Amino acid sequence: MNPRGFLSVAIVSGVFLALALAVPVARAQRPTAAPAPPKLAVVISVDGLTHDRLELYRPWYVAGLKRLLEESHIEQSARYRHLNTETGPGHSSLSTGAPPRVTGIVANRWFEQAADGSLRGLNCVDRSAPEGPPGNPPWFYRTFEKDGRLHVFAQGSALEEWEASGDSGRAVIRPGYGPKGETVIFDSEDAIVRFNLENGRPKESFPSSRVAPGPGALRVPTLGDRLVEQEPGARVVTLSAKDRSSIFMAGRDAHHAAYWYDQDSGRFVTSPFYSPRAAARAVVDTFNKDAGALLPARFGLVWKRLPPPEPLTLLPLARPTPVPNLQDYQLPSNGLGWDHPLTVHPRGYFSSLYYSPFIDELVADLALAFLQNETLGLGRRTKTDMLWLSFSAQDVVSHSYGPESEENLDVLRRLDLQIGRVLGALERTLPKGSVVLALSADHGMPVIPEAEHQRNPSFKGGRLLTADRAFPTLVERLNRLLAVELCLDPATRVIFGGEGFNLTYNRPAFPFRTVAGTCGPAGAAVQGRDVDRVLPGVMTRFYGEEVLSVYLASERERWPQGDPATEFVVNDFDPERSGDAMFIPRYGVMTHWDPARGTMHGTHYDYDTHVPLLFWGGPFRKEEVTTEATPYDLAPTLAAVLGVELKTAVGTSRLHAR
Ligand SMILES: [Zn+2]
């Protein structure tokens, strides 16, 4: 080897050596590989919780809320951007990442025009099966021929029972009803409804059975729907006291285990639309049998305030500062004043629980039963699972007693303990790092306006009546005013109905005919456009104290772009469901069925729109983020963490938001 050759080898070796030395250094400087995505996503929705109230009582929390507030990525400026901030719209926004203009859930109820032109009021969960293009999961429906009889099932549980035992439970038998004249055995009245539809038979309705609640009105998939589509076998469990919360957190896949509390039976139920796996059903069946039957023993007959925290915190404890006679403005769902008897609710004990903080405890109990179930193995499998919990007590108790009440503080203190139990169960049952959790709310809650006026005489808020029989409602008054304005018979029902801040005209009855008077001779036609012409003026003249402005559906191409309320109207607008006019309330004004008691959310003001939004576990670390966010960001954020595609979302991931 010549010297030159030696030299070049030495140089090359030196380069190798340098590279070899450099590599570990470079590796150390590179960020570590992304950890595996969490195997369980948990979402907690606290029904009716404003951001500020959660913060106000922070020194009181000793368990779950304390931990979440101390350890989470907290979005301080998360606000809904739609009008009609209600439970159905809010929960569908949380699960889909989109406002009502996309989800179609524009309020808890609305009016829809049928093909025959008639109008009918619909609850947001009144439509069980999705309608639309193929590909949507079907309403559960199976038929089997056996021994010359036709067995028809609309309930997965009845089918399984039949397969196991040959007995389909409470069956309806119709001899000769089949297409070949065979006897048909239905598992339920829902099965008859669907059978008639499939076989071109005349429709039947069953007044005794309510419409099976379901997600049929939801226009887009939820995060859970997309997860299951992308990862077949993934499990989605949603639990709440309310059907609409559970249904809209779950979505349109019929295998989701969506359960809610039934005030008639004190049990958790689902609808025939859903056909959860046998293991999920077994969890609920056992729970209903073991815990449900023992509710009075579990919760007692009185709701007492929790004692002060032990040991006493050093922080000053913010207390509610209600006016001395707040009770005059409260709805006595569980009586007035401490202690609250659980024996006075007109619908009985199970409803008393629904209107108390114990309903949250029951939802947490069932959540723990799901987490501990080995067969389901939520979060402990190769698939990703989701558990959505909606705690309703904050909402129902605030509606009756006001968010400024001691009752509401007690609800939050007890919820803190329940969330603590859920966090504890997650840590006991799942490997570290396998959970990501998000917490938010479906809407906020204003204080009781009459009580607020007593505290602060310059407070201008109030209520527009929607249902009280002793006084004319907003719609009844508007109809009288519009009849005068349009020269109609005083009994004319120009507006068919109002829900939230939406008004729907009595379209099937158009045109109305004028009576003789200031408008000229009788018989002139009055159409919807004539109502459009006079409604804003009537509102301004007679409701100027309560109503800021009116948005007509027919004018939507010309809605004022500069008005800050416009965005909230646009985001809640669905041409088939929003009706003909939406009105913007003044600050502190609500629509309510009681003339002077209780409170109601729904507006576009901060007290209804500014809600908590926080993320815990998974890739999130403790930080406070103040840039503008929305609760529509919750689903896209979890989608980003879990690697799920959610194209219909409008919100954006807050994973890297600072
Ligand atoms: Zn709600």
XYZ file of C-alpha atoms and ligand atoms in Angstrom:
659
model
C 0.000 0.000 0.000
C 1.532 3.348 -1.008
C 1.513 6.230 1.402
C -1.127 7.956 -0.573
C -3.368 4.904 -0.383
C -2.817 4.731 3.343
C -3.687 8.373 3.616
C -6.937 8.015 1.728
C -7.959 5.008 3.842
C -7.165 6.998 6.944
C -9.228 9.914 5.702
C -12.126 7.656 4.798
C -11.921 5.901 8.183
C -11.808 9.249 9.875
C -14.925 10.319 8.026
C -16.617 7.096 9.059
C -15.541 7.621 12.614
C -16.826 11.162 12.586
C -20.118 9.965 11.109
C -20.344 7.160 13.612
C -19.817 9.634 16.423
C -22.201 12.141 14.915
C -25.100 9.729 14.503
C -26.042 9.265 18.177
C -25.786 13.017 18.697
C -28.061 13.700 15.759
C -30.515 11.079 17.027
C -30.573 12.641 20.444
C -31.438 16.020 18.926
C -34.228 14.672 16.713
C -37.652 14.575 18.378
C -38.532 11.109 19.552
C -40.832 9.103 17.283
C -44.515 9.900 17.789
C -45.984 7.621 20.467
C -48.682 5.174 19.420
C -52.123 6.823 19.333
C -54.268 6.269 22.416
C -56.505 3.203 22.391
C -59.402 4.887 24.147
C -60.805 8.352 23.605
C -63.069 9.588 26.392
C -65.273 12.629 25.907
C -67.055 14.265 28.820
C -69.826 16.722 28.082
C -71.125 18.675 31.054
C -74.594 19.714 29.959
C -75.152 23.449 30.391
C -71.783 24.347 31.917
C -70.344 27.770 31.143
C -66.605 28.302 31.105
C -66.820 30.981 33.790
C -68.827 28.901 36.252
C -66.411 25.990 36.002
C -63.578 28.439 36.787
C -65.459 30.285 39.549
C -65.807 27.208 41.738
C -62.330 25.870 41.002
C -61.146 26.044 44.657
C -63.969 23.675 45.593
C -62.802 20.812 43.405
C -60.853 18.041 45.072
C -60.991 15.207 42.533
C -61.565 14.870 38.779
C -62.253 18.476 37.831
C -59.287 19.562 39.965
C -56.986 17.173 38.118
C -58.298 18.045 34.692
C -57.945 21.768 35.345
C -54.409 21.273 36.671
C -53.098 18.840 34.062
C -54.825 19.651 30.773
C -54.369 21.601 27.609
C -57.057 24.192 28.341
C -58.751 26.296 25.698
C -59.812 29.492 27.452
C -61.739 31.000 24.531
C -63.976 28.263 23.158
C -67.307 29.614 21.974
C -70.143 28.161 19.946
C -70.905 30.199 16.867
C -74.577 29.300 16.390
C -77.949 30.489 17.654
C -80.266 28.068 19.492
C -77.509 26.855 21.786
C -79.421 23.813 23.008
C -78.667 20.204 23.917
C -79.390 18.506 20.580
C -77.427 21.025 18.513
C -74.548 21.153 21.031
C -74.009 17.430 21.341
C -74.172 16.930 17.582
C -71.631 19.720 17.169
C -69.291 18.112 19.700
C -69.426 14.731 17.961
C -69.289 15.927 14.341
C -67.112 19.015 14.640
C -69.674 21.114 12.799
C -72.409 23.679 13.510
C -76.142 23.022 12.968
C -76.094 24.320 9.374
C -74.041 21.165 8.634
C -75.468 18.693 11.171
C -79.091 19.673 10.511
C -79.817 19.697 14.262
C -80.947 23.327 14.414
C -82.709 23.136 17.804
C -84.154 20.546 20.174
C -87.380 20.743 18.154
C -88.410 22.182 14.846
C -91.236 22.132 12.313
C -90.911 20.256 9.066
C -93.141 20.198 6.018
C -94.149 16.711 4.828
C -94.535 15.723 1.170
C -98.295 16.365 1.431
C -97.573 19.933 2.503
C -98.617 19.508 6.131
C -96.402 20.810 8.913
C -95.472 18.825 11.970
C -93.370 19.452 15.043
C -90.425 17.118 15.402
C -88.140 16.465 18.306
C -84.521 16.308 17.128
C -84.410 12.545 17.864
C -87.863 11.736 16.481
C -86.466 10.378 13.255
C -84.916 7.023 13.986
C -83.532 5.843 10.676
C -81.337 7.998 8.502
C -82.926 8.838 5.167
C -80.802 9.427 2.147
C -78.400 7.756 -0.220
C -77.510 4.093 0.183
C -74.525 3.532 2.387
C -76.232 4.936 5.430
C -76.561 2.223 8.035
C -80.071 0.783 8.032
C -82.524 0.855 10.848
C -82.081 -2.578 12.404
C -84.406 -4.992 10.601
C -84.168 -8.737 9.987
C -86.648 -11.317 8.743
C -86.393 -15.109 8.994
C -88.609 -17.894 7.715
C -88.955 -20.842 10.013
C -91.515 -23.671 9.993
C -93.663 -21.759 7.513
C -93.800 -18.637 9.679
C -92.087 -15.331 9.170
C -90.197 -13.834 12.117
C -89.550 -10.091 11.903
C -87.127 -8.296 14.190
C -86.516 -4.610 14.770
C -84.572 -5.209 17.971
C -81.195 -6.896 17.958
C -81.724 -8.105 21.504
C -84.989 -9.861 20.599
C -83.257 -11.543 17.660
C -80.488 -12.852 19.877
C -82.979 -14.039 22.435
C -84.875 -15.858 19.690
C -81.709 -17.420 18.318
C -80.723 -18.616 21.760
C -84.082 -19.817 23.038
C -86.504 -19.922 20.119
C -88.666 -17.414 21.971
C -88.826 -13.783 20.838
C -90.321 -12.397 24.024
C -93.279 -10.020 23.811
C -94.203 -10.912 20.242
C -97.088 -9.628 18.120
C -98.560 -12.472 16.033
C -100.558 -11.791 12.862
C -101.921 -14.906 11.105
C -101.956 -14.693 7.301
C -100.177 -11.311 7.245
C -97.136 -12.432 5.219
C -96.646 -11.920 1.454
C -97.494 -15.622 0.896
C -100.289 -15.614 3.451
C -98.047 -16.964 6.175
C -98.246 -16.077 9.845
C -95.897 -13.251 10.779
C -94.381 -12.882 14.233
C -93.109 -9.395 15.037
C -90.774 -8.641 17.932
C -92.232 -5.152 18.363
C -94.536 -2.550 16.875
C -91.499 -0.947 15.230
C -91.079 -4.199 13.298
C -94.672 -3.892 12.015
C -94.050 -0.302 10.907
C -90.961 -1.329 8.960
C -92.578 -4.505 7.585
C -95.456 -2.446 6.190
C -92.975 -0.094 4.554
C -90.911 -2.915 3.021
C -93.969 -4.770 1.705
C -95.936 -1.812 0.376
C -98.671 -2.287 2.974
C -100.674 0.652 4.324
C -98.971 2.570 7.113
C -100.026 1.890 10.670
C -99.298 4.054 13.629
C -99.189 2.932 17.210
C -100.303 5.695 19.512
C -99.224 3.749 22.578
C -95.597 3.512 21.483
C -93.653 6.724 21.037
C -91.543 7.149 17.957
C -88.328 5.262 18.494
C -85.707 7.932 19.074
C -82.721 7.786 16.787
C -80.085 9.771 14.904
C -82.024 9.923 11.613
C -82.088 13.717 11.532
C -78.293 13.975 11.720
C -76.997 14.920 8.280
C -73.306 14.044 8.701
C -71.298 11.257 10.352
C -69.925 11.617 13.847
C -66.351 10.943 14.869
C -67.570 7.582 16.204
C -69.192 6.745 12.848
C -65.979 7.537 10.998
C -63.856 5.627 13.494
C -65.942 2.480 13.035
C -65.954 2.913 9.255
C -62.196 3.242 9.200
C -61.502 0.634 11.861
C -64.253 -2.009 11.784
C -64.625 -3.520 15.213
C -63.898 -0.266 17.039
C -66.411 0.236 19.850
C -68.340 3.380 20.592
C -70.224 3.697 23.882
C -72.269 6.792 24.744
C -74.064 7.301 28.062
C -76.244 10.116 29.329
C -79.383 10.917 31.250
C -80.873 12.286 28.007
C -81.672 10.428 24.809
C -80.658 13.299 22.517
C -77.258 13.659 24.181
C -76.467 9.976 23.920
C -77.821 9.599 20.388
C -75.987 12.567 18.926
C -72.703 11.736 20.660
C -72.990 8.245 19.115
C -74.244 8.888 15.593
C -75.618 6.796 12.771
C -73.867 3.439 13.063
C -76.431 0.965 14.375
C -73.836 -0.942 16.407
C -72.998 1.958 18.692
C -73.919 1.294 22.308
C -75.959 4.452 22.966
C -77.800 4.372 26.287
C -79.741 6.896 28.303
C -81.784 7.060 31.487
C -85.468 6.298 31.264
C -87.442 8.328 33.796
C -90.348 5.887 33.682
C -88.376 2.819 34.694
C -85.198 4.139 36.347
C -83.228 2.066 33.846
C -80.824 2.770 31.035
C -82.363 2.106 27.647
C -81.542 2.363 23.958
C -83.829 2.492 20.920
C -84.647 -0.162 18.306
C -82.474 1.842 15.916
C -79.396 0.716 17.799
C -78.368 -2.868 17.990
C -75.352 -2.889 20.304
C -73.145 -5.943 20.649
C -74.272 -8.628 23.058
C -71.423 -7.798 25.447
C -72.466 -4.143 25.668
C -76.082 -5.109 26.184
C -75.052 -7.531 28.894
C -73.266 -4.725 30.777
C -76.414 -2.599 30.747
C -78.752 -5.506 31.540
C -76.680 -6.471 34.555
C -76.458 -2.850 35.629
C -80.199 -2.354 35.335
C -80.831 -5.502 37.308
C -78.250 -4.958 40.031
C -78.108 -1.206 40.446
C -81.282 0.047 38.835
C -83.615 -1.908 41.083
C -81.892 -0.593 44.170
C -81.946 3.121 43.392
C -83.680 4.320 46.585
C -81.255 2.253 48.672
C -78.327 3.703 46.732
C -79.316 7.379 46.778
C -81.817 7.686 49.582
C -84.898 9.874 49.648
C -83.252 13.251 50.290
C -80.718 15.384 48.435
C -78.522 17.038 51.076
C -75.659 19.425 50.440
C -72.175 17.953 50.568
C -70.278 19.023 53.697
C -67.430 21.546 53.182
C -64.251 20.066 51.716
C -61.902 18.311 54.139
C -59.257 19.436 54.825
C -60.448 22.949 54.235
C -58.684 24.454 51.262
C -56.502 27.499 51.859
C -57.922 29.188 48.805
C -60.890 31.500 49.241
C -64.008 29.544 48.325
C -66.255 31.436 45.963
C -69.850 30.997 47.036
C -73.016 31.548 45.082
C -74.401 34.996 45.814
C -78.087 34.551 45.149
C -80.629 37.201 46.052
C -82.257 36.458 49.436
C -85.555 35.400 47.897
C -84.103 33.352 45.033
C -86.653 30.654 45.898
C -89.404 32.899 44.521
C -87.826 32.424 41.097
C -87.007 28.723 41.284
C -88.981 25.838 39.829
C -89.599 23.314 42.606
C -88.707 20.146 40.669
C -87.387 18.642 43.924
C -89.013 21.129 46.297
C -87.555 24.463 47.402
C -84.763 24.896 49.955
C -82.457 22.389 51.641
C -82.784 19.502 52.106
C -84.490 18.561 48.854
C -86.924 15.669 49.175
C -86.744 13.132 46.347
C -90.348 12.225 47.015
C -92.295 15.220 45.715
C -91.735 15.085 41.965
C -95.114 14.487 40.290
C -93.638 11.809 38.030
C -92.145 9.891 40.941
C -88.792 8.887 42.356
C -87.055 8.076 39.071
C -87.778 11.595 37.849
C -86.578 13.049 41.158
C -83.239 11.407 40.469
C -83.178 12.890 36.981
C -83.572 16.369 38.496
C -80.827 15.800 41.079
C -77.037 15.414 41.000
C -77.483 11.688 41.595
C -78.243 11.220 37.914
C -74.572 12.013 37.214
C -73.509 9.413 39.738
C -75.647 6.851 37.963
C -74.083 7.679 34.580
C -70.610 7.402 36.174
C -71.567 4.045 37.719
C -72.549 2.708 34.314
C -69.373 4.149 32.744
C -67.316 2.261 35.334
C -69.247 -0.924 34.592
C -68.353 -0.509 30.904
C -64.688 0.227 31.620
C -64.321 -2.758 33.921
C -65.988 -5.239 31.583
C -63.383 -7.750 30.374
C -65.387 -9.009 27.408
C -65.663 -5.542 25.902
C -62.116 -4.628 26.929
C -62.587 -0.952 26.045
C -59.171 0.584 25.331
C -57.397 -2.714 25.945
C -57.566 -4.141 22.443
C -55.734 -3.524 19.167
C -58.699 -1.395 18.003
C -59.435 2.134 19.106
C -62.547 2.619 21.243
C -64.529 5.659 22.329
C -66.494 6.377 25.487
C -68.688 9.488 25.499
C -70.325 10.614 28.737
C -72.807 13.441 29.026
C -73.569 14.557 32.571
C -76.959 16.255 32.635
C -77.476 17.393 36.250
C -75.726 20.726 35.693
C -78.358 21.518 33.074
C -81.522 20.218 34.697
C -80.710 21.605 38.142
C -79.704 25.016 36.731
C -82.904 25.214 34.687
C -84.946 24.873 37.860
C -82.788 26.471 40.550
C -80.548 28.802 38.537
C -76.803 28.422 37.915
C -76.286 31.010 40.666
C -77.819 28.691 43.280
C -76.263 26.602 46.047
C -77.892 23.640 44.308
C -75.755 24.248 41.244
C -72.557 24.434 43.298
C -73.465 21.130 44.897
C -73.967 19.603 41.443
C -70.500 20.677 40.351
C -68.863 19.489 43.568
C -70.485 16.104 43.152
C -69.605 15.981 39.451
C -65.985 16.634 40.435
C -66.102 13.453 42.531
C -67.745 11.452 39.744
C -65.193 12.550 37.160
C -62.553 11.593 39.713
C -64.015 8.084 39.833
C -63.940 7.879 36.019
C -60.295 9.025 35.882
C -59.413 6.530 38.618
C -61.066 3.693 36.695
C -59.242 4.689 33.507
C -55.919 4.566 35.311
C -56.690 1.264 37.013
C -57.931 -0.568 33.934
C -55.742 0.804 31.134
C -52.006 0.944 30.504
C -50.444 4.361 30.956
C -50.619 6.572 27.899
C -53.526 4.731 26.329
C -56.194 7.351 27.020
C -56.937 10.738 25.562
C -59.780 12.714 27.126
C -61.672 15.829 26.121
C -64.134 17.814 28.200
C -66.595 20.415 26.969
C -70.260 21.413 27.187
C -73.163 21.539 24.763
C -74.082 25.113 25.767
C -73.913 27.416 28.769
C -76.623 28.767 31.057
C -77.792 32.265 32.006
C -78.848 33.316 35.491
C -82.570 33.656 36.277
C -83.462 37.058 34.774
C -85.986 38.177 37.442
C -83.529 37.392 40.234
C -80.749 39.142 38.364
C -82.946 42.199 37.975
C -83.398 42.307 41.735
C -79.650 42.177 42.267
C -78.949 44.689 39.533
C -81.894 46.988 38.651
C -80.198 48.103 35.439
C -80.255 44.500 34.131
C -82.631 44.471 31.184
C -83.130 40.731 30.614
C -86.428 38.905 30.686
C -88.387 36.137 29.043
C -90.622 35.530 26.050
C -93.247 32.948 26.892
C -93.534 29.802 24.846
C -95.946 27.501 26.623
C -97.674 28.791 29.736
C -101.447 28.405 29.534
C -102.299 31.275 31.835
C -100.731 33.846 29.496
C -100.640 34.111 25.733
C -97.380 32.792 24.323
C -95.086 34.717 22.032
C -96.564 32.938 19.012
C -100.156 33.585 20.141
C -99.440 37.281 20.649
C -97.612 37.537 17.344
C -100.543 35.904 15.578
C -102.959 38.465 17.013
C -100.649 41.337 16.082
C -100.060 39.972 12.586
C -103.790 39.431 12.042
C -104.417 43.108 12.765
C -101.483 44.187 10.640
C -102.543 42.038 7.669
C -106.314 42.623 8.042
C -107.075 38.979 8.799
C -109.668 37.395 11.007
C -108.336 37.781 14.580
C -108.303 33.991 15.037
C -105.966 33.439 12.071
C -102.909 31.378 12.916
C -100.310 33.053 10.710
C -97.370 31.533 12.564
C -97.589 27.778 12.976
C -95.056 27.478 15.767
C -91.894 28.746 17.382
C -88.953 26.798 18.770
C -85.925 28.430 20.284
C -85.504 31.621 18.264
C -87.049 30.180 15.090
C -90.545 30.946 13.786
C -92.336 28.797 11.219
C -95.233 30.244 9.239
C -98.453 28.325 8.776
C -97.477 27.587 5.166
C -100.108 24.929 4.371
C -102.839 27.485 5.193
C -101.581 30.142 2.764
C -103.075 32.160 1.210
C -105.186 33.700 3.926
C -107.993 36.074 2.901
C -108.360 39.543 4.301
C -111.494 40.775 6.027
C -112.955 44.177 5.115
C -111.217 47.024 6.891
C -108.273 49.361 6.555
C -106.715 47.120 3.883
C -109.680 47.585 1.588
C -112.369 45.137 0.543
C -112.352 41.615 1.908
C -110.871 38.617 0.135
C -107.385 39.792 -0.814
C -104.780 37.009 -0.662
C -102.132 37.102 2.083
C -99.028 35.083 1.356
C -95.812 34.311 3.180
C -94.098 37.264 1.524
C -96.735 39.545 3.079
C -95.881 38.156 6.510
C -92.185 38.750 5.717
C -93.016 42.346 4.875
C -94.672 43.155 8.228
C -93.075 40.776 10.755
C -89.837 42.741 11.397
C -91.848 45.913 12.009
C -94.257 44.165 14.382
C -91.323 42.727 16.303
C -89.619 46.108 16.563
C -92.759 47.909 17.709
C -94.085 45.373 20.191
C -90.977 43.498 21.268
C -88.321 46.198 21.006
C -87.288 45.584 24.619
C -86.661 41.885 24.001
C -85.766 41.492 20.343
C -82.787 43.031 18.593
C -83.465 42.013 15.003
C -85.263 39.586 12.718
C -83.675 37.469 9.991
C -86.079 36.313 7.279
C -85.244 33.035 5.559
C -86.427 34.476 2.253
C -83.882 37.288 2.577
C -80.894 35.127 3.401
C -78.886 36.251 0.369
C -79.039 39.754 1.830
C -78.444 39.130 5.543
C -76.251 41.942 6.914
C -72.635 40.827 6.712
C -71.420 43.479 9.139
C -73.786 42.420 11.940
C -72.073 40.173 14.511
C -75.315 38.191 14.973
C -75.386 37.124 11.312
C -72.724 34.427 11.743
C -74.790 32.810 14.525
C -77.908 32.760 12.345
C -76.057 31.453 9.287
C -74.492 28.656 11.347
C -77.896 27.536 12.608
C -79.706 27.823 9.305
C -81.082 24.731 7.578
C -83.598 25.531 4.809
C -85.863 22.587 5.695
C -85.823 22.986 9.467
C -85.141 26.558 10.534
C -88.571 27.870 9.602
C -89.224 31.257 8.017
C -87.772 33.737 10.461
C -85.149 33.767 13.186
C -85.016 36.518 15.742
C -82.067 37.760 17.761
C -82.836 38.346 21.448
C -81.405 41.206 23.418
C -78.873 40.432 26.148
C -80.464 38.474 29.013
C -83.668 37.652 27.109
C -84.719 34.027 26.839
C -87.664 32.017 25.594
C -89.221 30.017 28.423
C -92.424 28.137 29.212
C -92.777 29.523 32.749
C -93.731 33.198 33.181
C -91.382 33.973 36.091
C -89.363 31.002 37.287
C -86.346 29.044 36.141
C -83.949 29.828 33.333
C -83.217 28.813 29.738
C -80.235 28.923 27.385
C -80.269 29.266 23.613
C -78.849 32.686 22.737
C -75.615 33.728 21.007
C -74.315 35.582 24.103
C -71.288 34.461 26.083
C -73.343 33.017 28.943
C -74.729 30.471 26.459
C -71.796 30.059 24.061
C -68.577 30.305 26.099
C -67.956 26.781 27.369
C -65.025 24.750 28.678
C -62.846 22.908 26.185
C -59.882 20.928 27.451
C -57.780 17.980 26.376
C -55.999 15.596 28.735
C -53.692 12.630 28.171
C -52.388 11.353 24.857
C -50.153 13.971 23.231
C -51.517 16.828 25.359
C -49.577 18.576 28.060
C -50.533 21.173 30.602
C -50.984 24.562 28.981
C -53.432 27.405 28.686
C -54.379 28.563 25.226
C -56.191 31.848 24.744
C -56.492 32.060 20.962
C -60.050 31.800 19.625
C -61.402 28.247 19.517
C -64.820 26.618 19.207
C -66.349 23.407 20.545
C -66.542 22.374 16.871
C -62.782 21.809 17.305
C -63.258 18.947 19.776
C -63.983 16.192 17.225
C -61.326 17.314 14.692
C -58.751 17.443 17.492
C -59.502 13.899 18.625
C -59.650 12.814 14.977
C -56.107 14.146 14.516
C -54.895 12.329 17.620
C -56.541 9.031 16.629
C -55.750 9.267 12.915
C -59.410 9.353 11.875
C -60.536 11.286 8.823
C -63.488 13.595 9.502
C -64.002 15.503 6.274
C -67.388 16.972 7.165
C -65.991 18.771 10.212
C -65.801 22.548 10.153
C -63.688 22.977 13.287
C -59.944 22.467 13.271
C -57.563 20.448 15.391
C -56.223 22.278 18.459
C -53.430 19.744 18.897
C -50.765 22.308 18.075
C -52.706 25.433 19.090
C -50.845 27.795 21.368
Zn -78.040 20.819 27.218
